[in-house]
Amino acid sequence: AQSVTQPDIHITVSEGASLELRCNYSYGATPYLFWYVQSPGQGLQLLLKYFSGDTLVQGIKGFEAEFKRSQSSFNLRKPSVHWSDAAEYFCAVGESHYKLSFGAGTTVTVRA
Amino acid sequence: NAGVTQTPKFQVLKTGQSMTLQCAQDMNHEYMSWYRQDPGMGLRLIHYSVGAGITDQGEVPNGYNVSRSTTEDFPLRLLSAAPSQTSVYFCASRGTGSNYGYTFGSGTRLTVV
């Protein structure tokens, strides 16, 4: 069985500063990788996904993520954070065609 | 708008009661699934379906039933609610090919007292 680890439970960042959220996974084959964002009381919105090809993936809202096979990582980045980026972020790995495994999530707080 | 619709948004049940959480999608996706979200645990798969008439168990299926009579609908039934089933429930559907990706509903917040 595979697992997804988000080492940081909570990150606080100043508005305008850069943000990086870490995600590590264990999976035997080439995974399908996703990042989702969840605002309080809301559902999950897809930020970006990686299936194959270019290891740097661009998503919505100015986010990008880089797949590093050697490190089994898929870290999410944003160069300049806005107050509206305060939310919970989930990394997910497509274990098979039928199951998406999620990390425990990272809560991002943005301070003025 | 196209997407996944869940009802109700909020529900309070007494221990032992039963209820059905509704999920409908209008994207003609074959694959649908139910997850529960608990603090510090991310989302965990309850049941999934790969098409009408076909369902299977996920990671935490106990206490829940599903059926899939149409492509559009995938209801989740709680047979006898327990406080441990207090959670936020999300339904998701998944496209294929160039549309591969999971679309989530807005969730149902269930409290069992």
mmCIF file of C-alpha atoms in Angstrom:
data_model
loop_
_atom_site.group_PDB
_atom_site.id
_atom_site.type_symbol
_atom_site.label_atom_id
_atom_site.label_comp_id
_atom_site.label_asym_id
_atom_site.label_seq_id
_atom_site.Cartn_x
_atom_site.Cartn_y
_atom_site.Cartn_z
ATOM 1 C CA ALA A 1 0.000 0.000 0.000
ATOM 2 C CA GLN A 2 1.200 3.428 -0.717
ATOM 3 C CA SER A 3 1.257 6.440 1.565
ATOM 4 C CA VAL A 4 1.347 10.180 1.230
ATOM 5 C CA THR A 5 3.165 12.344 3.754
ATOM 6 C CA GLN A 6 2.797 16.052 4.236
ATOM 7 C CA PRO A 7 5.405 16.793 6.908
ATOM 8 C CA ASP A 8 4.129 20.253 7.797
ATOM 9 C CA ILE A 9 0.826 20.395 9.641
ATOM 10 C CA HIS A 10 0.718 24.190 9.748
ATOM 11 C CA ILE A 11 2.676 26.912 7.953
ATOM 12 C CA THR A 12 2.464 30.649 8.558
ATOM 13 C CA VAL A 13 3.694 32.951 5.831
ATOM 14 C CA SER A 14 3.649 36.704 5.325
ATOM 15 C CA GLU A 15 1.672 38.139 2.468
ATOM 16 C CA GLY A 16 3.957 38.584 -0.525
ATOM 17 C CA ALA A 17 6.433 35.971 0.656
ATOM 18 C CA SER A 18 7.059 32.704 -1.112
ATOM 19 C CA LEU A 19 5.420 29.460 -0.088
ATOM 20 C CA GLU A 20 6.516 25.857 -0.419
ATOM 21 C CA LEU A 21 4.461 22.902 0.773
ATOM 22 C CA ARG A 22 6.104 19.526 0.934
ATOM 23 C CA CYS A 23 4.679 16.217 -0.177
ATOM 24 C CA ASN A 24 6.374 12.822 -0.175
ATOM 25 C CA TYR A 25 4.860 9.582 -1.344
ATOM 26 C CA SER A 26 5.671 5.931 -1.490
ATOM 27 C CA TYR A 27 4.545 4.163 -4.603
ATOM 28 C CA GLY A 28 6.100 1.519 -6.793
ATOM 29 C CA ALA A 29 5.074 2.797 -10.202
ATOM 30 C CA THR A 30 4.825 6.205 -11.832
ATOM 31 C CA PRO A 31 2.126 7.890 -9.802
ATOM 32 C CA TYR A 32 -0.649 10.245 -10.703
ATOM 33 C CA LEU A 33 -0.069 13.242 -8.419
ATOM 34 C CA PHE A 34 -2.461 15.991 -7.409
ATOM 35 C CA TRP A 35 -2.629 19.047 -5.223
ATOM 36 C CA TYR A 36 -5.992 20.225 -3.915
ATOM 37 C CA VAL A 37 -6.938 23.297 -1.906
ATOM 38 C CA GLN A 38 -9.802 23.519 0.550
ATOM 39 C CA SER A 39 -11.074 26.805 1.939
ATOM 40 C CA PRO A 40 -12.960 26.652 5.257
ATOM 41 C CA GLY A 41 -16.339 24.983 4.865
ATOM 42 C CA GLN A 42 -15.765 24.331 1.190
ATOM 43 C CA GLY A 43 -15.069 21.367 -1.022
ATOM 44 C CA LEU A 44 -11.759 20.509 -2.645
ATOM 45 C CA GLN A 45 -10.534 22.418 -5.662
ATOM 46 C CA LEU A 46 -7.890 20.976 -7.953
ATOM 47 C CA LEU A 47 -4.789 23.168 -8.161
ATOM 48 C CA LEU A 48 -2.713 21.022 -10.492
ATOM 49 C CA LYS A 49 -1.920 17.476 -11.491
ATOM 50 C CA TYR A 50 0.987 15.474 -12.851
ATOM 51 C CA PHE A 51 0.779 12.335 -14.910
ATOM 52 C CA SER A 52 3.929 12.304 -17.022
ATOM 53 C CA GLY A 53 6.226 14.511 -19.068
ATOM 54 C CA ASP A 54 7.631 17.812 -17.878
ATOM 55 C CA THR A 55 8.305 17.506 -14.178
ATOM 56 C CA LEU A 56 7.422 21.141 -13.477
ATOM 57 C CA VAL A 57 3.669 21.567 -13.564
ATOM 58 C CA GLN A 58 1.799 24.839 -13.650
ATOM 59 C CA GLY A 59 -1.569 25.144 -11.979
ATOM 60 C CA ILE A 60 -4.242 27.648 -11.198
ATOM 61 C CA LYS A 61 -3.890 30.667 -8.899
ATOM 62 C CA GLY A 62 -0.175 30.994 -9.646
ATOM 63 C CA PHE A 63 0.817 27.667 -8.097
ATOM 64 C CA GLU A 64 3.359 25.246 -9.504
ATOM 65 C CA ALA A 65 4.689 21.887 -8.399
ATOM 66 C CA GLU A 66 7.773 19.891 -9.230
ATOM 67 C CA PHE A 67 7.892 16.116 -9.450
ATOM 68 C CA LYS A 68 11.212 14.646 -8.301
ATOM 69 C CA ARG A 69 11.272 10.909 -8.801
ATOM 70 C CA SER A 70 14.591 10.436 -6.997
ATOM 71 C CA GLN A 71 13.178 12.062 -3.874
ATOM 72 C CA SER A 72 9.616 10.732 -4.240
ATOM 73 C CA SER A 73 8.408 14.276 -3.797
ATOM 74 C CA PHE A 74 5.855 16.571 -5.353
ATOM 75 C CA ASN A 75 6.272 19.922 -3.623
ATOM 76 C CA LEU A 76 3.911 22.816 -4.231
ATOM 77 C CA ARG A 77 5.213 26.368 -4.590
ATOM 78 C CA LYS A 78 3.956 29.875 -5.042
ATOM 79 C CA PRO A 79 6.343 32.827 -5.489
ATOM 80 C CA SER A 80 4.173 35.451 -3.779
ATOM 81 C CA VAL A 81 1.344 34.563 -1.437
ATOM 82 C CA HIS A 82 -1.917 36.514 -1.242
ATOM 83 C CA TRP A 83 -4.203 36.636 1.789
ATOM 84 C CA SER A 84 -6.749 34.608 -0.182
ATOM 85 C CA ASP A 85 -4.306 31.673 -0.269
ATOM 86 C CA ALA A 86 -5.035 30.942 3.388
ATOM 87 C CA ALA A 87 -6.549 27.468 3.265
ATOM 88 C CA GLU A 88 -5.787 23.811 3.752
ATOM 89 C CA TYR A 89 -3.775 22.073 1.070
ATOM 90 C CA PHE A 90 -3.854 18.380 0.306
ATOM 91 C CA CYS A 91 -1.434 16.323 -1.710
ATOM 92 C CA ALA A 92 -2.949 13.195 -3.257
ATOM 93 C CA VAL A 93 -1.580 10.220 -5.143
ATOM 94 C CA GLY A 94 -3.521 8.048 -7.551
ATOM 95 C CA GLU A 95 -2.761 4.637 -6.146
ATOM 96 C CA SER A 96 -4.659 2.928 -8.900
ATOM 97 C CA HIS A 97 -7.333 3.914 -11.328
ATOM 98 C CA TYR A 98 -9.786 3.540 -8.479
ATOM 99 C CA LYS A 99 -8.263 5.086 -5.404
ATOM 100 C CA LEU A 100 -6.888 8.461 -4.497
ATOM 101 C CA SER A 101 -4.772 8.506 -1.343
ATOM 102 C CA PHE A 102 -4.510 11.783 0.511
ATOM 103 C CA GLY A 103 -1.985 13.287 2.834
ATOM 104 C CA ALA A 104 -3.183 14.670 6.153
ATOM 105 C CA GLY A 105 -3.075 18.220 4.824
ATOM 106 C CA THR A 106 -1.156 21.426 5.528
ATOM 107 C CA THR A 107 -2.944 24.473 6.867
ATOM 108 C CA VAL A 108 -1.585 27.753 5.541
ATOM 109 C CA THR A 109 -2.060 30.959 7.483
ATOM 110 C CA VAL A 110 -1.213 34.243 5.772
ATOM 111 C CA ARG A 111 -0.307 37.192 7.965
ATOM 112 C CA ALA A 112 -0.506 40.776 6.784
ATOM 113 C CA ASN B 1 -23.112 24.392 -13.789
ATOM 114 C CA ALA B 2 -21.568 21.030 -14.494
ATOM 115 C CA GLY B 3 -20.155 19.231 -11.510
ATOM 116 C CA VAL B 4 -20.892 17.072 -8.504
ATOM 117 C CA THR B 5 -23.897 17.929 -6.346
ATOM 118 C CA GLN B 6 -24.263 16.672 -2.801
ATOM 119 C CA THR B 7 -27.287 16.923 -0.535
ATOM 120 C CA PRO B 8 -27.866 17.710 2.223
ATOM 121 C CA LYS B 9 -25.090 20.119 3.233
ATOM 122 C CA PHE B 10 -25.660 19.575 6.934
ATOM 123 C CA GLN B 11 -27.337 16.797 8.901
ATOM 124 C CA VAL B 12 -27.700 15.846 12.537
ATOM 125 C CA LEU B 13 -28.656 12.278 13.345
ATOM 126 C CA LYS B 14 -29.331 10.394 16.527
ATOM 127 C CA THR B 15 -27.391 7.230 17.203
ATOM 128 C CA GLY B 16 -29.067 4.317 15.475
ATOM 129 C CA GLN B 17 -30.877 6.336 12.848
ATOM 130 C CA SER B 18 -30.342 5.671 9.169
ATOM 131 C CA MET B 19 -30.054 8.103 6.315
ATOM 132 C CA THR B 20 -28.889 8.491 2.739
ATOM 133 C CA LEU B 21 -26.432 11.068 1.483
ATOM 134 C CA GLN B 22 -27.138 11.974 -2.104
ATOM 135 C CA CYS B 23 -24.569 12.522 -4.834
ATOM 136 C CA ALA B 24 -25.215 13.340 -8.465
ATOM 137 C CA GLN B 25 -22.911 14.287 -11.329
ATOM 138 C CA ASP B 26 -23.723 15.550 -14.801
ATOM 139 C CA MET B 27 -20.380 14.968 -16.489
ATOM 140 C CA ASN B 28 -21.129 11.406 -17.610
ATOM 141 C CA HIS B 29 -18.255 10.082 -15.517
ATOM 142 C CA GLU B 30 -18.160 6.343 -15.042
ATOM 143 C CA TYR B 31 -16.108 6.473 -11.855
ATOM 144 C CA MET B 32 -17.567 7.844 -8.627
ATOM 145 C CA SER B 33 -16.458 7.575 -5.033
ATOM 146 C CA TRP B 34 -17.224 8.581 -1.452
ATOM 147 C CA TYR B 35 -14.664 9.898 1.009
ATOM 148 C CA ARG B 36 -14.863 10.965 4.599
ATOM 149 C CA GLN B 37 -12.707 13.741 5.999
ATOM 150 C CA ASP B 38 -11.621 13.789 9.617
ATOM 151 C CA PRO B 39 -9.212 16.278 11.242
ATOM 152 C CA GLY B 40 -5.573 15.332 10.800
ATOM 153 C CA MET B 41 -6.393 12.323 8.638
ATOM 154 C CA GLY B 42 -6.974 13.768 5.197
ATOM 155 C CA LEU B 43 -9.650 12.033 3.173
ATOM 156 C CA ARG B 44 -10.280 8.311 3.326
ATOM 157 C CA LEU B 45 -12.078 6.279 0.698
ATOM 158 C CA ILE B 46 -15.321 4.634 1.806
ATOM 159 C CA HIS B 47 -16.736 3.077 -1.381
ATOM 160 C CA TYR B 48 -16.328 3.555 -5.082
ATOM 161 C CA SER B 49 -18.040 2.611 -8.307
ATOM 162 C CA VAL B 50 -16.584 2.122 -11.784
ATOM 163 C CA GLY B 51 -19.938 2.206 -13.506
ATOM 164 C CA ALA B 52 -23.643 1.535 -13.139
ATOM 165 C CA GLY B 53 -24.209 -1.694 -11.238
ATOM 166 C CA ILE B 54 -20.590 -2.009 -10.082
ATOM 167 C CA THR B 55 -19.400 -0.972 -6.628
ATOM 168 C CA ASP B 56 -16.523 -1.914 -4.371
ATOM 169 C CA GLN B 57 -15.203 -1.183 -0.905
ATOM 170 C CA GLY B 58 -12.565 1.350 -0.091
ATOM 171 C CA GLU B 59 -10.461 1.846 2.989
ATOM 172 C CA VAL B 60 -13.223 2.426 5.577
ATOM 173 C CA PRO B 61 -16.445 0.760 4.337
ATOM 174 C CA ASN B 62 -17.910 -0.530 7.596
ATOM 175 C CA GLY B 63 -21.301 0.955 8.456
ATOM 176 C CA TYR B 64 -21.936 2.256 4.936
ATOM 177 C CA ASN B 65 -23.728 0.900 1.885
ATOM 178 C CA VAL B 66 -23.767 2.132 -1.695
ATOM 179 C CA SER B 67 -25.513 1.305 -4.927
ATOM 180 C CA ARG B 68 -25.181 2.616 -8.464
ATOM 181 C CA SER B 69 -28.309 2.211 -10.527
ATOM 182 C CA THR B 70 -27.512 5.060 -12.942
ATOM 183 C CA THR B 71 -24.342 6.740 -14.184
ATOM 184 C CA GLU B 72 -25.411 10.027 -12.616
ATOM 185 C CA ASP B 73 -26.248 9.011 -9.039
ATOM 186 C CA PHE B 74 -24.211 7.387 -6.287
ATOM 187 C CA PRO B 75 -25.973 7.543 -2.897
ATOM 188 C CA LEU B 76 -24.276 6.628 0.369
ATOM 189 C CA ARG B 77 -26.405 4.968 3.044
ATOM 190 C CA LEU B 78 -25.659 4.954 6.739
ATOM 191 C CA LEU B 79 -27.379 1.879 8.098
ATOM 192 C CA SER B 80 -27.313 2.633 11.836
ATOM 193 C CA ALA B 81 -25.525 5.871 12.610
ATOM 194 C CA ALA B 82 -22.821 5.918 15.263
ATOM 195 C CA PRO B 83 -20.953 8.880 16.797
ATOM 196 C CA SER B 84 -17.788 7.605 15.058
ATOM 197 C CA GLN B 85 -19.452 8.456 11.751
ATOM 198 C CA THR B 86 -19.477 12.154 12.603
ATOM 199 C CA SER B 87 -17.470 13.555 9.737
ATOM 200 C CA VAL B 88 -17.547 15.544 6.539
ATOM 201 C CA TYR B 89 -18.429 13.407 3.545
ATOM 202 C CA PHE B 90 -17.312 14.139 0.016
ATOM 203 C CA CYS B 91 -18.454 12.591 -3.195
ATOM 204 C CA ALA B 92 -16.152 12.668 -6.207
ATOM 205 C CA SER B 93 -16.303 11.652 -9.825
ATOM 206 C CA ARG B 94 -13.460 11.160 -12.232
ATOM 207 C CA GLY B 95 -13.076 11.735 -15.926
ATOM 208 C CA THR B 96 -10.929 9.750 -18.304
ATOM 209 C CA GLY B 97 -8.316 10.419 -20.959
ATOM 210 C CA SER B 98 -7.539 14.095 -21.389
ATOM 211 C CA ASN B 99 -10.182 14.853 -18.764
ATOM 212 C CA TYR B 100 -8.565 12.629 -16.145
ATOM 213 C CA GLY B 101 -9.062 14.243 -12.791
ATOM 214 C CA TYR B 102 -11.274 14.092 -9.761
ATOM 215 C CA THR B 103 -14.100 16.565 -9.231
ATOM 216 C CA PHE B 104 -15.410 16.858 -5.691
ATOM 217 C CA GLY B 105 -18.773 17.912 -4.380
ATOM 218 C CA SER B 106 -19.057 20.591 -1.707
ATOM 219 C CA GLY B 107 -19.514 18.055 1.073
ATOM 220 C CA THR B 108 -22.032 16.984 3.681
ATOM 221 C CA ARG B 109 -21.266 17.736 7.307
ATOM 222 C CA LEU B 110 -22.790 14.969 9.408
ATOM 223 C CA THR B 111 -23.057 14.978 13.176
ATOM 224 C CA VAL B 112 -24.237 11.895 15.046
ATOM 225 C CA VAL B 113 -25.314 12.530 18.623
#
